[in-house]
Amino acid sequence: MQVGDAEFREVEKHKISPKIVTSTIPAHSVFIFLLTVVLTALVVELLPPNCTYWDWATNEFILPESVPTYAVYGKSPNEEHLLHVAKVLQRLGYKRIALQNEWDLLWAHDYPFFKMTNRLKDLTNQQIVNHVPGCGFITNKVDLSTTELTFLPKAFRLPSQREDFLNYAQRSPNALFVQKHNEHRHILIRPVKDINLQSNDTFVQEFIQKPFLVDGYKFDIGVYVIVTGIDPLRLYIYTGDVLFRYCSVKYYPFNASNIDSYVVGDDYLPTWQVPSLVKYYEHLDGNMRDSFDAYVRDQYSDPSIIWLQVEGIIRETVLAKEQQIAGILRSYKNLNFFELMRFDFIIDEDLRVYLMEANMSPNLSSGHFKPNALLYEQILYSAFSLVGVSSLVRGTLSERSHDVQEMITSAKNVATNLNICTKHGCNRFCNSDYCNLCLPCLTGSEYEILKRTHREHLHRASMKRVFPKPILNPENFDIEAEVQNMTKRNAWLTRWFYYKCLHDNSWCY
């Protein structure tokens, strides 16, 4: 039954209409909102795919997965001493993030293993830290100085070695001694009767009385050293230059009360202010080491005598402490650590080299001497290249851990000594001593060590390997004599370098 038009109108007339509530939005607010949306879309569209951008919703920077990141651990609120570290990492494409986030690199100026123990014992494969747990066995002043090594001036702990010291002083009536603080570098020559033998925070060390001088100035030499692996040991030195620091006062006439004549202070005399070195450093643009070497040759001496001793001392020192460090490392799962140190040496007038100390987190600030900026940045670049921080290859995390790394170093790059492997049937059975370098017989951890060693060799920049030792003459190199007194794992890695060297001279050094 249809409703007629009249009836329809009657029904509609008695309907109750809903109440409509209206509000007015200002036109300028709508315009600003639309403009913001358009501009945001335009900016995002124009940004390169790997660009960092700000997320307004979370108020933080968003980093694409392929951008590497670093965090800083340090106790000082002032980070001026980290200026060059930040500059080099920025140039390498790294972005700084907060310490609590998931970083790729941790740059720890101070020792991080007490406050960050759990995190550092559970590193991922992509994370790396610039300190090695246990390297304090090298960088602790009293531990190092009292180690029985021939190139260390004789030293005694106080008060535990008080009697030993007094007996030594009695047998050496012409010896002079300095009392050093365990943590600080301030020293002073003291008569034996004036040394506090009951001190718990100092040690006593014999003073080298006849140093080699340049224009009458005593000096020390700082050589930058990097450890990339322990047990087996992988040890490098920076060869681009070394840090020379000259005392601000001439050594003679000698006066024990004038410490500026025999202790290198913060206001040391730099190379470019030493008269006989100016012509080499300033006029001929030589570096600090080259300028010093030229001066030594002018004195009718051979500077290579010095540098061969330096390399040997560095190698012997780290080897002497390696097993102690290895004991600490056993509680860490992923050993993605490296240690950048500075070894400080002095030379006597007969060109004999003495090790004075090894510095953890060495000074890399040019705040006091601006010309040192280039040295520090080149050291950092070479160190980062060596350990893979400055890799030019970028990709997703999964790509970096497999495909990209295989492109750089694969099993075919690691394999060596193929004739001996097949002669002893190592492709079928691994129970021969000859098989421990054959690819089918390697454990997973051994394979990773060799891959990492291969990448380090490719990316050394100005870093020189000092252990395993360079092989200068492979035809006359006695590998059995070389490895005779080594630990099993150090002998294993030394053999690997030896066999690589036999087939490619670039692996000899």
Coordinates of C-alpha atoms in Angstrom, one line a residue:
M1 CA 0.0 0.0 0.0
Q2 CA 1.6 3.2 -1.1
V3 CA 1.4 6.4 0.9
G4 CA -0.1 9.3 -1.0
D5 CA 1.6 12.6 -1.5
A6 CA -0.7 14.4 0.9
E7 CA -0.2 11.7 3.6
F8 CA 3.6 11.8 3.0
R9 CA 3.7 15.5 3.5
E10 CA 1.7 15.2 6.7
V11 CA 4.0 12.6 8.1
E12 CA 7.1 14.7 7.2
K13 CA 5.6 17.7 8.9
H14 CA 5.4 16.0 12.3
K15 CA 9.0 14.5 12.2
I16 CA 11.4 15.8 14.8
S17 CA 14.6 17.0 13.1
P18 CA 17.9 16.2 14.9
K19 CA 19.8 19.1 16.4
I20 CA 22.9 19.9 14.4
V21 CA 26.0 21.3 16.3
T22 CA 28.5 23.2 14.2
S23 CA 31.9 24.7 15.0
T24 CA 34.2 26.9 13.0
I25 CA 38.0 26.1 12.4
P26 CA 40.0 29.2 11.6
A27 CA 41.1 29.2 8.0
H28 CA 44.7 30.1 8.8
S29 CA 45.1 27.0 10.9
V30 CA 43.8 24.8 8.1
F31 CA 46.2 26.5 5.7
I32 CA 49.2 25.9 8.1
F33 CA 48.4 22.3 8.6
L34 CA 48.0 21.6 4.8
L35 CA 51.3 23.5 4.1
T36 CA 53.1 21.5 6.7
V37 CA 51.9 18.2 5.3
V38 CA 52.9 19.2 1.7
L39 CA 56.4 20.5 2.8
T40 CA 57.1 17.4 4.9
A41 CA 56.2 15.1 2.0
L42 CA 58.3 17.2 -0.3
V43 CA 61.4 17.1 2.0
V44 CA 61.1 13.3 2.6
E45 CA 60.8 12.8 -1.2
L46 CA 63.9 14.8 -1.9
L47 CA 66.1 13.3 0.9
P48 CA 68.7 10.8 -0.2
P49 CA 67.9 7.3 0.9
N50 CA 70.6 7.1 3.6
C51 CA 70.0 10.5 5.1
T52 CA 69.4 11.0 8.8
Y53 CA 66.2 12.8 9.6
W54 CA 64.3 14.0 12.7
D55 CA 61.2 12.2 13.8
W56 CA 58.8 14.8 15.3
A57 CA 56.6 12.1 16.9
T58 CA 59.5 10.7 19.0
N59 CA 61.7 13.8 19.1
E60 CA 64.8 11.9 18.0
F61 CA 67.0 11.4 15.0
I62 CA 66.2 8.4 12.8
L63 CA 69.2 6.6 11.4
P64 CA 68.8 4.3 8.4
E65 CA 70.1 0.8 8.9
S66 CA 73.1 1.3 6.7
V67 CA 74.5 4.3 8.6
P68 CA 77.2 3.1 11.1
T69 CA 77.0 4.4 14.7
Y70 CA 79.3 5.0 17.6
A71 CA 79.0 5.9 21.2
V72 CA 81.4 7.3 23.7
Y73 CA 82.3 6.1 27.2
G74 CA 84.2 8.5 29.4
K75 CA 84.2 10.0 32.9
S76 CA 85.0 13.6 31.9
P77 CA 82.1 15.9 31.0
N78 CA 84.6 17.8 28.8
E79 CA 85.2 16.0 25.5
E80 CA 87.7 18.3 23.9
H81 CA 90.2 15.5 24.0
L82 CA 87.9 13.5 21.7
L83 CA 87.7 16.2 19.0
H84 CA 89.8 14.3 16.5
V85 CA 88.1 11.0 17.2
A86 CA 84.8 12.6 16.5
K87 CA 86.1 14.3 13.3
V88 CA 87.6 11.1 11.9
L89 CA 84.5 9.0 12.6
Q90 CA 82.3 11.7 11.1
R91 CA 84.4 11.7 7.9
L92 CA 84.0 7.9 7.8
G93 CA 80.2 8.3 7.9
Y94 CA 79.6 7.4 11.5
K95 CA 76.8 9.0 13.5
R96 CA 77.1 9.4 17.3
I97 CA 74.2 7.9 19.4
A98 CA 73.6 7.6 23.1
L99 CA 75.6 5.0 25.1
Q100 CA 72.5 3.0 26.0
N101 CA 71.6 2.4 22.4
E102 CA 72.9 -0.3 20.1
W103 CA 76.1 1.1 18.6
D104 CA 78.5 -0.4 16.1
L105 CA 81.6 1.1 17.7
L106 CA 82.2 2.0 21.4
W107 CA 85.0 4.5 21.8
A108 CA 85.9 4.3 25.4
H109 CA 88.4 6.9 26.6
D110 CA 88.2 5.4 30.1
Y111 CA 88.3 1.7 31.0
P112 CA 84.7 0.5 30.4
F113 CA 84.8 -3.1 31.7
F114 CA 83.8 -2.4 35.3
K115 CA 80.6 -0.4 34.6
M116 CA 79.5 -2.1 31.3
T117 CA 80.5 -5.7 32.1
N118 CA 77.3 -7.4 31.0
R119 CA 76.9 -5.5 27.7
L120 CA 80.6 -6.0 26.7
K121 CA 80.5 -9.7 27.5
D122 CA 77.6 -10.1 25.1
L123 CA 78.7 -8.1 22.0
T124 CA 77.1 -8.8 18.6
N125 CA 79.2 -9.7 15.6
Q126 CA 78.8 -6.1 14.3
Q127 CA 80.0 -4.4 17.5
I128 CA 83.6 -3.4 18.3
V129 CA 85.2 -1.8 21.3
N130 CA 88.6 0.1 21.4
H131 CA 89.9 -1.6 24.6
V132 CA 90.9 -5.1 25.3
P133 CA 89.9 -6.6 28.7
G134 CA 93.1 -7.3 30.6
C135 CA 95.4 -4.9 28.7
G136 CA 96.0 -3.1 32.1
F137 CA 98.7 -5.8 32.6
I138 CA 100.6 -3.7 30.0
T139 CA 99.4 -0.2 30.7
N140 CA 99.6 -0.3 34.5
K141 CA 102.8 1.6 35.3
V142 CA 104.0 -0.5 38.3
D143 CA 103.1 -3.8 36.8
L144 CA 105.0 -3.1 33.6
S145 CA 108.0 -1.4 35.2
T146 CA 108.6 -4.3 37.7
T147 CA 108.4 -7.0 35.0
E148 CA 111.8 -8.7 34.5
L149 CA 112.6 -7.5 31.0
T150 CA 116.1 -6.3 30.1
F151 CA 115.0 -3.1 28.3
L152 CA 113.1 -1.8 31.4
P153 CA 115.2 0.3 33.9
K154 CA 115.3 -1.7 37.1
A155 CA 112.3 -1.0 39.3
F156 CA 110.9 -2.0 42.7
R157 CA 107.4 -2.1 44.2
L158 CA 107.0 -0.3 47.5
P159 CA 106.8 -1.3 50.2
S160 CA 106.8 -5.0 49.3
Q161 CA 110.3 -4.9 47.6
R162 CA 111.8 -2.4 50.0
E163 CA 114.7 -4.8 51.0
D164 CA 115.4 -5.7 47.4
F165 CA 115.7 -2.1 46.5
L166 CA 118.0 -1.2 49.4
N167 CA 120.3 -4.2 48.5
Y168 CA 120.4 -3.1 44.8
A169 CA 121.2 0.5 45.7
Q170 CA 124.0 -0.7 47.9
R171 CA 125.5 -2.7 45.1
S172 CA 125.1 0.3 42.7
P173 CA 126.6 3.3 44.5
N174 CA 126.6 5.5 41.4
A175 CA 123.0 4.8 40.4
L176 CA 120.3 7.5 40.7
F177 CA 116.6 6.7 41.4
V178 CA 113.3 8.3 40.7
Q179 CA 110.2 7.7 42.8
K180 CA 107.1 7.4 40.6
H181 CA 103.4 7.5 41.5
N182 CA 101.5 4.4 40.3
E183 CA 98.9 6.5 38.4
H184 CA 100.7 9.8 37.6
R185 CA 103.8 10.6 35.6
H186 CA 105.3 13.2 38.0
I187 CA 108.8 12.0 39.1
L188 CA 111.8 13.4 40.9
I189 CA 115.3 12.2 41.4
R190 CA 115.7 11.5 45.1
P191 CA 118.6 10.3 47.3
V192 CA 117.9 6.8 48.7
K193 CA 117.7 8.2 52.2
D194 CA 114.8 10.6 51.0
I195 CA 112.7 7.9 49.3
N196 CA 109.5 7.0 51.2
L197 CA 109.9 3.3 51.4
Q198 CA 106.6 2.7 53.1
S199 CA 104.5 4.3 50.3
N200 CA 101.7 2.2 49.0
D201 CA 101.1 4.2 45.8
T202 CA 104.6 4.7 44.4
F203 CA 107.5 2.6 43.0
V204 CA 111.2 3.3 42.6
Q205 CA 113.0 3.1 39.3
E206 CA 116.6 3.5 38.2
F207 CA 117.3 6.7 36.3
I208 CA 119.1 6.6 32.9
Q209 CA 121.9 9.1 33.4
K210 CA 123.4 9.5 30.0
P211 CA 120.6 10.0 27.5
F212 CA 121.1 10.7 23.8
L213 CA 120.5 14.5 23.3
V214 CA 119.4 16.6 20.4
D215 CA 120.9 20.1 20.6
G216 CA 121.4 19.4 24.3
Y217 CA 117.8 18.4 25.0
K218 CA 116.6 15.1 26.4
F219 CA 113.5 13.6 24.8
D220 CA 111.2 10.7 24.7
I221 CA 109.6 8.9 21.8
G222 CA 106.0 7.8 21.6
V223 CA 105.2 4.9 19.3
Y224 CA 101.5 4.1 18.7
V225 CA 100.8 0.4 19.0
I226 CA 97.6 -1.5 18.3
V227 CA 96.6 -5.0 19.5
T228 CA 93.8 -6.6 17.4
G229 CA 93.9 -10.1 18.7
I230 CA 95.2 -12.2 21.7
D231 CA 96.1 -15.9 21.7
P232 CA 96.9 -15.8 18.8
L233 CA 98.5 -12.4 19.1
R234 CA 98.1 -9.9 16.3
L235 CA 100.2 -6.8 16.9
Y236 CA 100.9 -3.7 14.8
I237 CA 102.6 -0.3 15.1
Y238 CA 101.9 2.9 13.3
T239 CA 104.7 3.8 10.9
G240 CA 103.5 7.1 9.5
D241 CA 105.3 9.0 12.2
V242 CA 106.1 8.9 15.9
L243 CA 105.7 11.5 18.6
F244 CA 108.9 13.2 19.8
R245 CA 108.7 15.3 22.9
Y246 CA 111.8 17.3 24.0
C247 CA 112.4 18.6 27.5
S248 CA 112.0 22.4 27.7
V249 CA 115.4 22.9 29.5
K250 CA 118.8 21.6 28.3
Y251 CA 120.1 18.5 30.2
Y252 CA 123.5 19.8 31.0
P253 CA 124.8 21.2 33.4
F254 CA 122.8 18.5 35.1
N255 CA 120.7 19.6 38.1
A256 CA 118.5 17.0 39.8
S257 CA 116.3 19.7 41.3
N258 CA 115.4 21.1 37.8
I259 CA 112.9 18.5 36.6
D260 CA 112.3 20.3 33.4
S261 CA 115.7 19.2 32.2
Y262 CA 115.0 15.5 32.5
V263 CA 111.2 15.1 32.6
V264 CA 109.0 15.7 29.6
G265 CA 106.1 18.0 30.8
D266 CA 102.9 19.3 29.2
D267 CA 104.8 22.3 27.9
Y268 CA 107.4 20.2 26.2
L269 CA 109.6 21.5 23.3
P270 CA 108.1 20.3 20.0
T271 CA 110.2 19.2 17.0
W272 CA 109.6 22.3 15.1
Q273 CA 111.3 24.4 17.8
V274 CA 114.5 22.3 18.1
P275 CA 117.1 24.3 16.2
S276 CA 118.8 21.4 14.4
L277 CA 115.5 19.9 13.3
V278 CA 113.9 23.0 11.8
K279 CA 115.5 22.5 8.4
Y280 CA 114.2 19.0 8.1
Y281 CA 110.7 19.5 9.6
E282 CA 109.9 23.0 8.4
H283 CA 112.0 23.6 5.3
L284 CA 111.9 20.1 3.8
D285 CA 108.5 19.1 5.2
G286 CA 109.8 16.0 6.9
N287 CA 107.8 14.4 9.7
M288 CA 109.1 14.0 13.3
R289 CA 110.8 10.6 12.8
D290 CA 112.3 11.5 9.5
S291 CA 113.7 14.8 11.0
F292 CA 115.2 12.9 13.9
D293 CA 116.7 10.2 11.7
A294 CA 118.3 12.8 9.5
Y295 CA 119.9 14.4 12.6
V296 CA 121.2 11.0 13.8
R297 CA 122.8 10.4 10.4
D298 CA 124.4 13.8 10.7
Q299 CA 126.0 12.5 13.9
Y300 CA 127.4 9.6 11.9
S301 CA 125.1 7.0 13.5
D302 CA 122.5 4.6 12.0
P303 CA 118.9 5.3 13.2
S304 CA 117.8 1.9 12.1
I305 CA 119.6 0.5 15.2
I306 CA 117.0 2.4 17.3
W307 CA 113.9 1.3 15.4
L308 CA 114.8 -2.4 15.3
Q309 CA 115.1 -2.3 19.1
V310 CA 111.8 -0.5 19.3
E311 CA 109.9 -3.1 17.3
G312 CA 111.5 -5.9 19.3
I313 CA 110.7 -4.3 22.7
I314 CA 107.1 -3.8 21.7
R315 CA 106.8 -7.4 20.6
E316 CA 108.5 -8.9 23.6
T317 CA 106.5 -6.7 26.1
V318 CA 103.1 -7.7 24.7
L319 CA 104.1 -11.4 24.5
A320 CA 105.2 -11.3 28.1
K321 CA 101.7 -10.2 29.1
E322 CA 99.7 -12.1 26.6
Q323 CA 98.7 -15.1 28.7
Q324 CA 97.5 -12.9 31.5
I325 CA 95.3 -11.0 29.1
A326 CA 94.0 -14.2 27.6
G327 CA 92.9 -15.4 31.0
I328 CA 90.7 -12.3 31.4
L329 CA 89.3 -12.7 27.9
R330 CA 88.0 -16.2 28.5
S331 CA 84.9 -14.8 30.2
Y332 CA 83.9 -12.8 27.1
K333 CA 81.9 -14.4 24.3
N334 CA 82.7 -12.2 21.3
L335 CA 86.2 -10.9 21.2
N336 CA 85.6 -7.8 19.1
F337 CA 88.1 -5.7 20.9
F338 CA 91.2 -3.7 19.9
E339 CA 93.7 -1.7 22.0
L340 CA 95.4 1.5 20.8
M341 CA 98.3 2.3 23.1
R342 CA 101.4 4.5 23.0
F343 CA 104.7 3.1 24.1
D344 CA 107.1 5.7 25.4
F345 CA 110.9 5.2 25.0
I346 CA 114.1 6.9 25.8
I347 CA 117.5 6.4 24.2
D348 CA 121.0 6.5 25.9
E349 CA 124.1 8.0 24.3
D350 CA 125.0 4.5 22.9
L351 CA 121.6 4.3 21.1
R352 CA 120.3 1.7 23.5
V353 CA 116.5 1.9 23.8
Y354 CA 114.6 1.7 27.1
L355 CA 110.9 1.3 27.6
M356 CA 109.5 3.7 30.1
E357 CA 105.7 3.1 30.0
A358 CA 102.7 2.1 27.9
N359 CA 99.7 4.4 27.9
M360 CA 96.1 3.3 27.7
S361 CA 94.0 5.9 25.8
P362 CA 97.0 8.0 24.8
N363 CA 96.6 11.7 24.2
L364 CA 95.1 12.4 20.8
S365 CA 94.3 16.1 21.4
S366 CA 96.1 18.8 19.5
G367 CA 94.7 21.5 21.9
H368 CA 98.2 22.3 23.1
F369 CA 100.1 21.7 19.9
K370 CA 98.0 22.4 16.8
P371 CA 100.5 20.8 14.3
N372 CA 100.0 17.4 16.0
A373 CA 96.4 17.3 14.6
L374 CA 97.4 15.7 11.4
L375 CA 99.4 13.0 13.2
Y376 CA 96.5 12.1 15.5
E377 CA 94.0 11.9 12.7
Q378 CA 96.2 9.8 10.5
I379 CA 96.8 7.4 13.4
L380 CA 93.1 7.1 14.0
Y381 CA 92.4 6.6 10.3
S382 CA 95.0 3.8 10.0
A383 CA 93.7 2.2 13.2
F384 CA 90.1 2.3 12.1
S385 CA 91.0 0.9 8.7
L386 CA 92.9 -1.9 10.2
V387 CA 90.1 -3.1 12.4
G388 CA 87.4 -2.6 9.8
V389 CA 85.7 0.5 11.3
S390 CA 86.5 2.6 8.1
S391 CA 85.2 0.0 5.6
L392 CA 84.0 1.7 2.5
V393 CA 81.5 -1.0 1.9
R394 CA 78.1 -0.4 3.5
G395 CA 74.9 -2.4 3.5
T396 CA 72.3 -3.8 5.8
L397 CA 73.5 -5.5 9.0
S398 CA 72.8 -8.9 7.5
E399 CA 74.7 -8.0 4.3
R400 CA 77.7 -6.7 6.3
S401 CA 77.8 -10.0 8.2
H402 CA 77.9 -12.3 5.2
D403 CA 77.7 -11.2 1.5
V404 CA 79.8 -8.1 1.8
Q405 CA 82.4 -9.8 4.1
E406 CA 82.7 -12.7 1.7
M407 CA 83.3 -10.3 -1.1
I408 CA 86.3 -9.0 0.8
T409 CA 87.5 -12.2 2.4
S410 CA 86.3 -15.7 1.4
A411 CA 87.5 -19.2 2.2
K412 CA 89.7 -19.1 -1.0
N413 CA 91.6 -16.2 0.5
V414 CA 92.2 -18.0 3.7
A415 CA 93.3 -21.4 2.2
T416 CA 97.1 -22.0 2.1
N417 CA 99.7 -24.8 1.9
L418 CA 97.6 -26.9 -0.5
N419 CA 100.4 -29.3 -1.4
I420 CA 101.0 -30.4 2.2
C421 CA 97.3 -30.6 2.9
T422 CA 96.8 -33.0 0.0
K423 CA 100.0 -34.9 0.6
H424 CA 98.8 -35.8 4.1
G425 CA 95.2 -36.5 3.1
C426 CA 93.9 -33.5 5.2
N427 CA 90.9 -33.3 2.8
R428 CA 89.8 -36.6 4.2
F429 CA 91.2 -36.9 7.7
C430 CA 92.3 -34.2 10.1
N431 CA 94.4 -36.3 12.6
S432 CA 97.8 -35.2 11.3
D433 CA 99.7 -32.3 12.8
Y434 CA 100.2 -31.0 9.3
C435 CA 96.4 -30.5 8.9
N436 CA 95.9 -27.7 11.4
L437 CA 96.0 -25.0 8.7
C438 CA 94.0 -26.9 6.1
L439 CA 90.6 -25.5 5.5
P440 CA 88.5 -28.6 6.1
C441 CA 90.2 -29.1 9.5
L442 CA 89.7 -25.6 10.9
T443 CA 87.3 -25.0 13.7
G444 CA 84.7 -22.2 13.3
S445 CA 86.7 -19.9 15.6
E446 CA 90.0 -20.6 13.8
Y447 CA 88.3 -19.8 10.5
E448 CA 87.0 -16.5 11.9
I449 CA 90.5 -15.6 13.2
L450 CA 92.1 -16.2 9.8
K451 CA 89.4 -14.2 8.0
R452 CA 89.8 -11.3 10.3
T453 CA 93.6 -11.5 10.0
H454 CA 93.2 -11.5 6.2
R455 CA 91.0 -8.4 6.3
E456 CA 93.5 -6.6 8.6
H457 CA 96.3 -7.3 6.2
L458 CA 94.3 -5.9 3.3
H459 CA 93.4 -2.7 5.2
R460 CA 96.5 -1.9 7.2
A461 CA 97.0 1.6 5.8
S462 CA 100.1 2.9 7.7
M463 CA 100.1 0.1 10.3
K464 CA 103.0 -2.4 10.2
R465 CA 102.7 -6.0 11.6
V466 CA 105.2 -6.7 14.3
F467 CA 103.7 -10.0 15.4
P468 CA 103.7 -12.5 13.8
K469 CA 107.1 -11.1 12.9
P470 CA 107.7 -9.9 9.3
I471 CA 109.7 -12.4 7.2
L472 CA 112.4 -10.4 5.4
N473 CA 114.0 -13.3 3.7
P474 CA 111.5 -16.2 3.2
E475 CA 114.0 -18.4 1.4
N476 CA 116.3 -18.5 4.4
F477 CA 113.6 -18.2 7.1
D478 CA 113.7 -21.1 9.5
I479 CA 110.0 -21.5 10.5
E480 CA 110.7 -24.3 12.9
A481 CA 113.2 -22.3 14.9
E482 CA 110.8 -19.3 14.8
V483 CA 107.9 -21.1 16.4
Q484 CA 109.9 -23.3 18.8
N485 CA 109.2 -21.3 21.9
M486 CA 105.8 -20.0 21.0
T487 CA 102.4 -20.9 22.3
K488 CA 100.5 -23.4 20.2
R489 CA 98.1 -20.8 18.8
N490 CA 100.9 -18.2 18.1
A491 CA 102.9 -20.8 16.3
W492 CA 99.8 -21.7 14.2
L493 CA 99.2 -18.2 13.1
T494 CA 102.9 -17.6 12.4
R495 CA 102.9 -20.7 10.1
W496 CA 99.9 -19.4 8.3
F497 CA 101.7 -16.1 7.5
Y498 CA 104.8 -18.0 6.5
Y499 CA 103.0 -20.2 3.9
K500 CA 101.1 -17.1 2.6
C501 CA 104.5 -15.4 2.3
L502 CA 106.0 -18.2 0.3
H503 CA 103.4 -17.7 -2.4
D504 CA 103.0 -13.9 -2.2
N505 CA 105.7 -11.6 -1.0
S506 CA 103.1 -9.0 0.1
W507 CA 102.3 -11.3 3.0
C508 CA 105.9 -11.4 4.3
Y509 CA 105.6 -8.1 6.2

